Amino acid sequence: MVAGYNGKILRVDLSRGKTSVDEPEEGFYRHYMGGRAFVSYYLLRELNGGVDPLGPQNKLIFAGGPVTGIPIAGSGRNSVGAKSPLTNGYGDAEVGGFWGAEFRQAGYDAIIIEGKAERPVYIWIEDGKVEIKDARHLWGKTTGECQKLIQQESGISGVRVAQIGIAGENQVKYACVVNDINHAAGRSGMGAVMGSKNLRAIAVRGRQKVELADSRAVTSLARRIRDILKTHRAAVAMSQNGTAGGLVALNAAGGLPTRNFKEGVFEGAEKISGQLMNESILAGRGGCYACPIRCKPEVSVGEPYNVDPLYGGPEYETLAALGSDCGIDNLEAVAKGNQQCSAYGLDTISTGASIAFAMECFENGILTDKDTDGMKLNFGNAEAMLQMVEMIARREGLGKVLADGVAKAASAFGKGAEEFAMHVKGQEIPMHEPRFKPGLGVGYTISPTGADHCHNIHDSAFTMRVGGALRALGVSEPLPCQELSSAKVRMLVYGSLWQHTLNCMVFCNFVPFTTAQMVELVTGITGWDTNVWELMKVGERCINMERAFNIREGKNKADDYLPKRFFNAFDSGPLKGVGIKEEELVKAIDTYYGMVGWDKEGTPSLAKLQELGIEWVNGA
Ligand code: SF4
């Protein structure tokens, strides 16, 4: 048994109704550690290139890391991965809540789901025991109803449920997997993959503790972290406002995505702000396993929207995606949209971005009343936004086209709609403006999952001083926000490597751990005499495996690109005159390739794979 791990990877073959267990060697755990590295390893090893993401050959993987389920702040997370139906490439999302911790305490480190069940099922796991159960009575239910039914029929209130909603059942290509009703593995369409397998939920109950190499050292670190968080400025701000706290400042800087990224300033920003949410509809704050920060809003709204705090509340990405990006300044309607997305299992970012795209198409005559059945799909129409969320989840009317994402919808609409389709590799752009944060924009282009903000740098955080992990890694020079120099690319390379490393542990990037504390934690958990270098090599292996997966799927340098809109300068606001210079972006991408040991086409060199000890990737 490897300390800090259960030593077991569960396999569930839904086609045959069989389960089995792999017991990898310690060398496997030390080389890949967990989370996305497990996901990319198994997808690259076990899928053939070109499989249908929604066919039975795709595999859906839920993975914890060494940190998952250890009682310390930030440890309640897991990865969910598969080939993505949205991008036709590598797909992955990280998610918080309690499910991941419960899963590891139920005796497994990861679960690989293969095949397709004949009829709707859910997987029940209790302290190592696994059953595949009938889920026909759960199909069509909201996530809240489904969780309640599973808890009732098990007779165990502590059971934790990861599940899809009707959007996943209907294989909406950006359907998500939802942990504990209100924590979403949002990106990459993992809910559609789960729906394609007729798998509605995975319910877990775990009463086993993961054995630690040095539990006293881990407990001592957990206590110290708890004390630090009481006064840590960023952690206290997250406790008070969550991610929504930054919306107004972003707007003031001119970087709040507005009306499908046409503008960076939203006149209604104050009306959808985190501050206003705190003063009006906030009912409480929730959080994840063992984390005292509790950064997640829970909101309550009466008639006509009737929002239940059970479904949480809108965080920054949702406020911008369903709010400013759709030109909507009605906080209660946005809260309702957030509830619909949680109840149906929709990624709020791609949902909002798809509706914003349709609104711009409508305002430019590409869509007409005939396409919308008379609905006035203009920016700012909150009722139309809510109706579109319903139609997307149910794949009804125009929602059927938008359910495939903006890239496919633009091809279906024609008439120049591509100009308004804001995506990279098929995944909709998250609510961070690349003209404001161009280093992040480069990160969007290279990200294996298409546009993603979670494993890239946010330039605005490093304009006055550089702290945290980057400083510990030797990047200490602050850089202007809009600069796109080789120094900025270096910042991106180091920042992205560290973020990937956290995603392999699997650890929350809002909990302000130093690199040294992460080493101390992994050492205490596993007993390995490890260091920052070794942990980051795990993240680097992961990036290279993900890249190799995408190359096998036919993606190349041409896919590392931004929508043309970002090359146009803003014509108003604090960033008036600011746009990304195309030649600078191309140069930055080439510089990134060179820095990470990829050739001019963005293919990892054999020498790089050998250096990482994953030369097998070359023939995978
Ligand atoms: S900081 Fe927030 S998201 Fe992260 S673990 Fe804590 S409660 Fe969850």
XYZ file of C-alpha atoms and ligand atoms in Angstrom:
628
model
C 0.000 0.000 0.000
C 1.287 3.453 -0.916
C 0.814 5.901 1.964
C -1.670 8.627 1.084
C -3.396 6.477 -1.513
C -5.909 3.649 -1.458
C -3.846 1.848 -4.112
C -6.996 1.066 -6.080
C -8.372 2.340 -9.368
C -11.957 1.187 -9.895
C -13.174 0.216 -13.366
C -16.867 0.041 -14.190
C -17.836 -1.433 -17.550
C -21.417 -0.299 -18.080
C -21.888 -2.348 -21.268
C -21.183 -5.615 -19.453
C -22.364 -4.526 -16.014
C -19.004 -5.562 -14.524
C -16.552 -3.929 -12.164
C -12.861 -4.590 -11.569
C -9.980 -3.018 -9.713
C -6.462 -2.096 -10.877
C -3.745 -1.900 -8.230
C -0.948 0.228 -9.683
C 2.610 0.124 -8.350
C 3.998 2.925 -6.180
C 6.054 4.097 -9.193
C 2.847 4.928 -11.068
C 1.520 7.013 -8.188
C 4.771 8.910 -7.778
C 5.126 9.599 -11.505
C 1.546 10.800 -12.092
C 0.193 11.528 -8.551
C -3.480 12.129 -9.453
C -6.174 14.384 -10.941
C -5.595 15.486 -14.516
C -2.360 13.506 -14.783
C -4.320 10.291 -14.111
C -6.975 11.419 -16.600
C -4.533 12.269 -19.388
C -2.490 9.093 -18.747
C -5.483 6.765 -19.069
C -7.085 8.613 -21.998
C -3.853 8.556 -23.959
C -3.119 4.923 -23.087
C -6.594 3.453 -23.488
C -8.528 5.414 -26.134
C -7.925 5.006 -29.834
C -7.547 8.241 -31.776
C -10.745 9.474 -33.390
C -13.286 7.777 -31.085
C -16.724 9.347 -30.914
C -16.756 11.390 -27.672
C -20.402 10.401 -27.185
C -19.901 6.768 -28.151
C -19.306 3.809 -25.833
C -15.568 3.736 -26.647
C -14.986 7.007 -24.819
C -13.979 6.632 -21.164
C -15.073 8.915 -18.362
C -12.626 9.252 -15.498
C -13.121 10.713 -12.028
C -9.809 11.137 -10.211
C -8.686 12.425 -6.853
C -5.110 13.278 -5.961
C -2.937 12.668 -2.899
C -4.513 15.676 -1.189
C -8.169 14.780 -1.909
C -10.091 13.921 1.237
C -7.251 14.789 3.634
C -8.734 17.102 6.312
C -7.038 20.334 5.287
C -8.355 23.456 3.515
C -8.517 23.117 -0.266
C -8.627 19.314 -0.372
C -12.251 18.702 -1.404
C -11.611 18.533 -5.137
C -11.529 15.972 -7.921
C -10.962 15.938 -11.676
C -13.447 14.686 -14.255
C -12.095 13.904 -17.716
C -12.872 12.250 -21.075
C -12.542 13.082 -24.734
C -14.607 16.252 -25.047
C -17.697 16.404 -27.279
C -17.328 20.189 -27.327
C -13.764 20.327 -28.675
C -13.248 16.776 -29.981
C -10.019 16.917 -27.996
C -8.810 16.455 -24.448
C -11.558 17.244 -21.953
C -11.239 17.863 -18.238
C -12.735 19.931 -15.434
C -11.951 20.254 -11.741
C -14.705 20.499 -9.142
C -15.046 21.146 -5.429
C -17.650 20.270 -2.833
C -17.631 17.062 -0.805
C -18.006 14.224 -3.305
C -14.285 13.897 -4.112
C -13.322 13.549 -0.445
C -16.108 11.026 0.201
C -15.042 9.021 -2.880
C -11.450 8.705 -1.684
C -12.705 7.732 1.776
C -14.790 5.027 0.100
C -11.577 3.251 -0.864
C -10.581 4.334 -4.383
C -8.224 6.854 -5.976
C -10.009 7.064 -9.333
C -12.854 5.490 -11.271
C -12.720 4.708 -14.999
C -16.157 4.317 -16.570
C -16.282 2.360 -19.812
C -18.999 1.374 -22.310
C -22.658 2.317 -22.153
C -25.502 0.984 -20.039
C -28.577 -0.326 -21.847
C -30.854 1.791 -19.722
C -30.343 4.618 -17.181
C -28.250 3.529 -14.191
C -26.352 4.986 -11.298
C -23.265 3.653 -9.561
C -23.398 3.086 -5.813
C -20.101 2.883 -3.898
C -20.022 2.251 -0.167
C -16.708 1.563 1.598
C -15.246 -0.294 -1.361
C -18.463 -2.130 -2.314
C -19.756 -1.246 -5.779
C -23.179 -1.768 -7.372
C -24.733 -0.638 -10.630
C -28.341 0.340 -9.896
C -31.400 1.159 -11.952
C -31.858 4.907 -12.465
C -34.914 5.002 -14.717
C -36.857 6.732 -11.945
C -34.144 9.435 -11.711
C -34.038 10.267 -15.437
C -35.614 13.631 -16.170
C -35.351 14.851 -12.571
C -33.597 18.017 -11.432
C -30.285 17.544 -9.615
C -31.969 18.479 -6.331
C -34.717 15.874 -6.798
C -32.258 13.204 -7.896
C -29.946 13.672 -4.921
C -32.880 13.583 -2.507
C -34.215 10.359 -4.028
C -30.836 8.614 -3.838
C -30.353 9.704 -0.249
C -33.861 8.542 0.661
C -33.595 5.125 -0.954
C -30.139 4.478 0.525
C -31.344 5.526 3.975
C -27.983 7.249 4.433
C -28.091 11.025 4.694
C -24.301 11.397 4.405
C -24.223 9.935 0.907
C -22.612 12.263 -1.625
C -23.783 12.415 -5.224
C -21.981 13.440 -8.427
C -24.506 13.557 -11.230
C -25.779 15.027 -14.461
C -29.081 16.776 -15.019
C -31.387 16.796 -18.013
C -28.764 18.705 -20.028
C -26.394 15.744 -19.679
C -29.210 13.319 -20.454
C -29.862 15.311 -23.633
C -26.131 15.407 -24.393
C -25.871 19.174 -24.522
C -22.231 19.492 -25.473
C -21.391 21.736 -22.541
C -23.415 19.828 -19.959
C -21.511 19.529 -16.699
C -21.153 17.048 -13.865
C -22.501 18.421 -10.601
C -21.149 17.479 -7.171
C -23.521 17.911 -4.214
C -26.069 19.873 -6.328
C -24.147 23.152 -6.518
C -20.497 22.435 -7.349
C -19.902 22.033 -11.081
C -17.181 20.337 -13.092
C -18.241 22.887 -15.626
C -16.020 22.848 -18.679
C -15.468 20.422 -21.571
C -18.924 18.796 -21.652
C -18.232 15.955 -19.251
C -21.960 15.802 -18.408
C -22.741 14.970 -22.049
C -20.251 12.079 -21.963
C -21.863 10.795 -18.756
C -25.316 11.116 -20.353
C -24.146 9.246 -23.455
C -23.306 6.326 -21.169
C -26.793 6.368 -19.623
C -25.117 7.086 -16.300
C -27.138 9.520 -14.219
C -25.110 9.575 -10.998
C -22.316 8.166 -8.879
C -23.330 8.047 -5.225
C -20.641 7.430 -2.621
C -20.406 6.814 1.091
C -16.956 6.427 2.596
C -16.048 5.835 6.193
C -12.430 4.826 5.631
C -9.560 7.144 6.336
C -6.769 7.299 3.783
C -3.614 6.161 5.643
C -1.053 8.935 5.890
C 2.705 8.528 6.211
C 2.906 11.178 8.940
C -0.540 12.173 10.163
C 0.877 14.375 12.966
C 2.787 16.470 10.433
C -0.335 16.822 8.254
C -2.525 17.767 11.242
C 0.027 20.313 12.400
C 0.121 21.901 8.909
C -3.699 21.914 8.727
C -3.845 23.842 12.042
C -1.236 26.352 10.920
C -3.075 26.914 7.618
C -6.357 27.390 9.452
C -4.720 30.121 11.593
C -3.112 31.805 8.583
C -6.429 31.918 6.721
C -8.061 33.908 9.546
C -6.027 36.996 8.650
C -4.775 36.336 5.107
C -6.050 39.290 3.060
C -7.065 37.356 -0.071
C -8.604 34.500 1.918
C -10.639 36.897 4.081
C -11.840 38.705 0.936
C -12.883 35.371 -0.589
C -14.788 34.499 2.602
C -16.646 37.796 2.494
C -17.324 38.207 -1.225
C -16.286 35.061 -3.082
C -15.130 35.478 -6.670
C -17.980 37.942 -7.259
C -16.066 40.543 -5.229
C -13.886 41.499 -8.199
C -16.593 42.263 -10.754
C -16.855 46.018 -10.148
C -13.080 46.547 -10.206
C -12.812 44.576 -13.428
C -15.494 46.767 -14.953
C -13.706 49.919 -13.793
C -10.549 48.671 -15.520
C -12.486 48.107 -18.742
C -12.131 44.316 -18.718
C -15.658 43.061 -17.946
C -16.941 40.993 -20.890
C -20.021 42.839 -22.082
C -22.495 42.024 -24.862
C -20.597 39.042 -26.249
C -17.170 40.659 -25.683
C -18.059 43.634 -27.887
C -17.295 45.946 -24.963
C -15.356 45.858 -21.714
C -17.502 48.205 -19.645
C -21.043 47.372 -18.539
C -23.252 50.254 -17.440
C -25.206 47.852 -15.192
C -22.174 46.345 -13.410
C -23.121 47.703 -9.961
C -26.523 46.003 -10.270
C -24.990 42.535 -10.688
C -22.076 43.020 -8.299
C -20.975 40.789 -5.460
C -21.420 43.710 -3.093
C -25.081 44.119 -4.068
C -25.606 40.366 -3.825
C -24.259 40.469 -0.245
C -26.676 43.242 0.662
C -29.755 41.861 -1.058
C -30.252 38.172 -1.913
C -27.411 36.442 -0.052
C -28.810 33.836 2.342
C -25.497 32.351 3.450
C -22.147 31.031 2.318
C -21.240 27.470 1.534
C -17.977 25.798 0.792
C -16.093 22.587 0.290
C -14.836 19.740 2.445
C -12.580 20.892 5.324
C -12.266 24.462 4.012
C -12.955 27.348 6.409
C -12.959 29.953 3.625
C -16.494 29.083 2.462
C -16.367 31.301 -0.616
C -19.549 30.094 -2.357
C -22.679 32.273 -2.233
C -26.077 30.794 -1.438
C -28.920 33.048 -2.483
C -32.636 33.240 -1.934
C -35.078 35.067 -4.233
C -38.868 35.241 -3.986
C -41.486 35.746 -6.697
C -41.357 35.639 -9.641
C -38.014 33.814 -9.776
C -38.150 31.620 -6.662
C -34.493 30.815 -6.171
C -33.630 28.196 -3.550
C -30.272 28.481 -1.695
C -29.970 24.694 -2.138
C -28.625 25.501 -5.611
C -25.968 27.917 -4.312
C -25.676 31.244 -6.047
C -23.914 32.948 -8.949
C -20.156 33.298 -8.722
C -18.168 35.773 -10.830
C -18.130 33.691 -14.015
C -21.909 33.247 -13.877
C -22.645 36.890 -13.056
C -20.678 37.916 -16.135
C -21.795 35.097 -18.468
C -25.536 35.371 -17.775
C -25.267 39.065 -16.808
C -22.947 41.547 -18.527
C -22.076 39.294 -21.477
C -25.818 39.109 -22.231
C -26.241 42.809 -21.363
C -28.452 41.875 -18.387
C -28.391 43.893 -15.164
C -31.106 41.993 -13.291
C -29.337 40.185 -10.422
C -32.398 38.141 -9.467
C -32.817 36.884 -13.036
C -29.127 35.964 -13.148
C -29.584 34.080 -9.859
C -32.499 32.239 -11.449
C -30.383 31.388 -14.486
C -27.701 30.060 -12.147
C -30.280 27.858 -10.425
C -31.527 26.502 -13.762
C -27.955 25.638 -14.771
C -27.338 23.803 -11.456
C -30.679 22.003 -11.598
C -30.202 20.927 -15.241
C -26.419 20.420 -15.155
C -25.278 23.140 -17.568
C -21.925 24.926 -17.589
C -22.886 28.522 -16.818
C -19.968 29.946 -18.829
C -20.755 28.173 -22.098
C -24.492 28.626 -21.561
C -24.197 32.390 -21.086
C -21.671 32.701 -23.917
C -23.961 30.744 -26.275
C -26.928 32.960 -25.448
C -24.809 36.118 -25.838
C -23.685 34.825 -29.243
C -27.309 34.217 -30.283
C -28.261 37.697 -29.065
C -25.605 39.295 -31.239
C -26.726 37.173 -34.192
C -30.308 38.347 -33.573
C -29.308 42.007 -33.365
C -27.439 41.657 -36.661
C -30.278 39.950 -38.524
C -28.560 36.564 -38.755
C -31.352 35.208 -36.571
C -34.869 36.564 -36.947
C -38.212 36.285 -35.154
C -38.829 33.204 -37.277
C -35.793 31.448 -35.780
C -36.760 32.434 -32.245
C -40.500 31.737 -32.498
C -41.131 35.426 -31.954
C -38.855 35.837 -28.934
C -37.045 39.184 -28.911
C -33.567 37.843 -28.314
C -31.947 41.226 -27.772
C -29.120 41.974 -25.367
C -30.598 42.907 -22.019
C -33.717 40.742 -22.281
C -33.592 38.768 -19.011
C -36.735 36.750 -19.711
C -35.362 35.661 -23.095
C -32.109 34.605 -21.419
C -34.017 32.421 -18.925
C -36.159 30.928 -21.675
C -33.055 30.108 -23.709
C -31.475 28.292 -20.726
C -34.576 26.064 -20.599
C -34.533 25.492 -24.360
C -30.825 24.618 -24.409
C -31.164 22.115 -21.544
C -34.154 20.499 -23.289
C -32.696 20.888 -26.814
C -35.851 22.618 -27.966
C -36.180 25.059 -30.883
C -33.174 27.346 -31.222
C -31.820 25.702 -28.060
C -31.187 22.543 -30.052
C -28.614 24.348 -32.212
C -27.064 26.318 -29.349
C -26.724 23.090 -27.337
C -23.850 22.128 -29.651
C -21.816 25.224 -28.702
C -21.126 28.456 -30.555
C -18.630 27.018 -33.052
C -21.104 24.482 -34.449
C -24.041 26.892 -34.132
C -22.133 29.497 -36.175
C -21.625 26.960 -38.981
C -25.321 26.087 -38.836
C -26.434 29.747 -38.933
C -23.971 30.838 -41.659
C -24.353 34.464 -42.873
C -21.109 35.475 -41.171
C -22.120 34.257 -37.697
C -18.535 32.978 -37.188
C -17.511 36.571 -36.472
C -19.583 36.440 -33.266
C -18.575 32.941 -32.133
C -16.250 33.529 -29.182
C -14.414 30.282 -28.621
C -11.035 28.557 -28.783
C -10.948 24.989 -30.123
C -14.743 24.920 -29.772
C -14.904 25.847 -26.089
C -16.543 29.174 -25.254
C -14.333 31.932 -23.814
C -14.591 32.322 -20.036
C -15.365 35.724 -18.569
C -11.854 37.182 -18.758
C -11.052 39.588 -21.585
C -7.812 38.756 -23.455
C -7.335 42.383 -24.507
C -7.164 43.243 -20.800
C -5.137 40.125 -19.933
C -3.144 39.156 -23.053
C -0.960 36.632 -21.200
C -4.181 34.852 -20.310
C -5.157 35.149 -23.985
C -2.012 33.250 -24.983
C -2.959 30.706 -22.322
C -6.411 30.363 -23.908
C -4.843 29.524 -27.270
C -2.576 26.813 -25.879
C -4.904 25.345 -23.260
C -5.586 21.688 -24.104
C -9.275 22.075 -23.300
C -9.798 25.210 -25.397
C -10.370 28.561 -23.708
C -9.960 28.016 -19.970
C -9.046 30.492 -17.239
C -8.213 28.024 -14.461
C -4.709 26.942 -15.440
C -3.360 30.190 -16.845
C -2.089 33.484 -15.425
C -4.235 36.548 -14.867
C -1.984 39.428 -15.946
C -3.699 42.006 -13.713
C -2.493 40.175 -10.582
C 1.163 40.849 -11.399
C 1.358 44.516 -12.370
C 2.513 45.926 -9.001
C 4.293 42.990 -7.428
C 4.720 39.294 -7.997
C 4.024 37.084 -5.004
C 2.875 33.564 -4.238
C 4.017 30.572 -6.224
C 5.466 32.598 -9.097
C 7.849 34.472 -6.798
C 8.895 31.237 -5.135
C 9.681 29.890 -8.612
C 11.957 32.824 -9.348
C 9.616 35.059 -11.351
C 9.664 38.324 -9.421
C 9.495 41.173 -11.929
C 6.050 42.864 -12.159
C 4.901 43.491 -15.732
C 2.377 45.907 -17.246
C -1.008 44.306 -17.739
C -1.095 44.683 -21.521
C 2.529 43.679 -22.130
C 3.026 40.574 -24.266
C 6.797 40.124 -24.072
C 8.931 37.018 -23.651
C 9.019 37.893 -19.921
C 5.200 37.663 -19.872
C 5.322 34.313 -21.673
C 7.809 33.051 -19.074
C 5.349 34.141 -16.384
C 2.624 32.195 -18.195
C 4.779 29.074 -18.547
C 5.661 28.985 -14.837
C 2.164 29.959 -13.708
C 0.490 27.370 -15.901
C 2.912 24.668 -14.775
C 2.100 25.372 -11.137
C -1.657 25.436 -11.810
C -1.426 22.088 -13.570
C 0.549 20.780 -10.621
C -2.248 21.846 -8.251
C -4.749 20.140 -10.567
C -2.782 16.909 -10.259
C -2.660 17.070 -6.434
C -5.960 17.981 -6.732
C -5.960 21.261 -4.771
C -8.026 24.464 -4.793
C -6.134 27.428 -6.220
C -8.051 29.880 -4.026
C -6.430 28.535 -0.856
C -3.179 30.469 -0.470
C -0.695 27.640 0.023
C 2.976 28.379 -0.622
C 4.973 26.010 -2.798
C 6.902 24.963 0.342
C 3.662 24.168 2.180
C 2.475 22.028 -0.737
C 5.738 20.077 -0.597
C 5.334 19.715 3.189
C 1.776 18.456 2.700
C 2.602 15.890 0.006
C 5.607 14.713 2.052
C 3.424 14.260 5.144
C 0.744 12.416 3.150
C 2.971 10.078 1.139
C 6.248 9.888 3.047
C 8.104 10.698 -0.150
C 11.147 12.915 0.195
C 9.759 15.215 -2.474
C 10.334 18.808 -3.548
C 8.889 21.538 -5.810
C 10.862 20.260 -8.807
C 9.326 16.791 -8.573
C 5.771 18.099 -8.074
C 6.081 20.438 -11.048
C 7.399 17.651 -13.244
C 4.061 15.913 -12.624
C 2.257 19.036 -13.889
C 4.583 19.202 -16.889
C 4.000 15.524 -17.734
C 0.299 16.274 -17.626
C 0.556 19.251 -20.030
C 2.581 17.156 -22.471
C 0.213 14.170 -22.327
C -2.755 16.479 -22.947
C -0.947 18.058 -25.897
C -0.108 14.630 -27.329
C -3.752 13.597 -26.967
C -4.886 16.618 -28.990
C -2.257 16.047 -31.688
C -3.484 12.466 -32.025
C -6.975 13.906 -32.533
C -5.697 15.985 -35.455
C -5.278 19.333 -33.698
C -2.274 21.432 -34.609
C -0.763 24.894 -34.441
C -3.669 26.373 -36.398
C -5.966 25.508 -33.478
C -3.884 27.644 -31.096
C -5.656 30.854 -31.943
C -8.024 33.555 -30.667
C -11.266 34.839 -32.199
C -10.575 37.792 -34.518
C -12.640 40.164 -32.358
C -9.725 40.384 -29.916
C -7.485 41.866 -32.622
C -9.839 44.845 -32.867
C -9.136 47.645 -30.410
C -11.866 48.724 -27.974
C -13.456 51.941 -29.218
C -14.488 53.198 -25.767
C -13.803 52.774 -22.060
C -10.529 52.744 -20.118
C -9.029 50.347 -22.708
C -9.989 52.500 -25.697
C -7.494 51.818 -28.487
C -6.265 48.561 -26.894
C -6.383 45.376 -28.949
C -4.159 42.335 -29.274
C -1.612 42.686 -32.058
C -1.858 39.536 -34.113
C 1.869 39.363 -34.838
C 2.639 39.707 -31.097
C 0.256 36.842 -30.291
C 1.874 34.593 -32.910
C 5.335 35.449 -31.590
C 4.239 34.773 -28.004
C 2.832 31.362 -28.979
C 6.113 30.479 -30.742
C 8.054 31.639 -27.679
C 5.847 29.467 -25.463
C 6.519 26.415 -27.669
C 10.251 27.059 -27.472
C 10.260 27.549 -23.701
C 8.452 24.266 -23.015
C 10.487 22.150 -25.448
C 7.956 21.852 -28.287
C 8.931 22.176 -31.944
C 7.752 24.946 -34.266
C 4.463 23.128 -34.878
C 3.796 22.794 -31.156
C 4.645 19.089 -30.946
C 6.506 17.963 -27.805
C 10.031 16.934 -28.809
C 11.160 13.390 -28.139
C 13.896 14.808 -25.912
C 11.286 16.621 -23.779
C 9.236 13.440 -23.426
C 12.387 11.530 -22.504
C 13.334 14.178 -19.955
C 9.882 13.774 -18.383
C 10.126 9.973 -18.418
C 7.082 9.604 -20.684
C 8.691 8.643 -23.994
C 5.866 6.082 -24.414
C 3.709 9.102 -25.335
C 5.599 9.288 -28.640
C 3.985 6.107 -29.942
C 0.662 6.377 -28.145
S -11.634 28.396 -1.238
Fe -13.762 28.163 -1.864
S -13.682 26.829 -3.692
Fe -11.719 26.612 -2.621
S -11.956 24.850 -1.273
Fe -12.462 26.674 -0.067
S -14.680 26.902 -0.244
Fe -14.028 25.511 -1.884
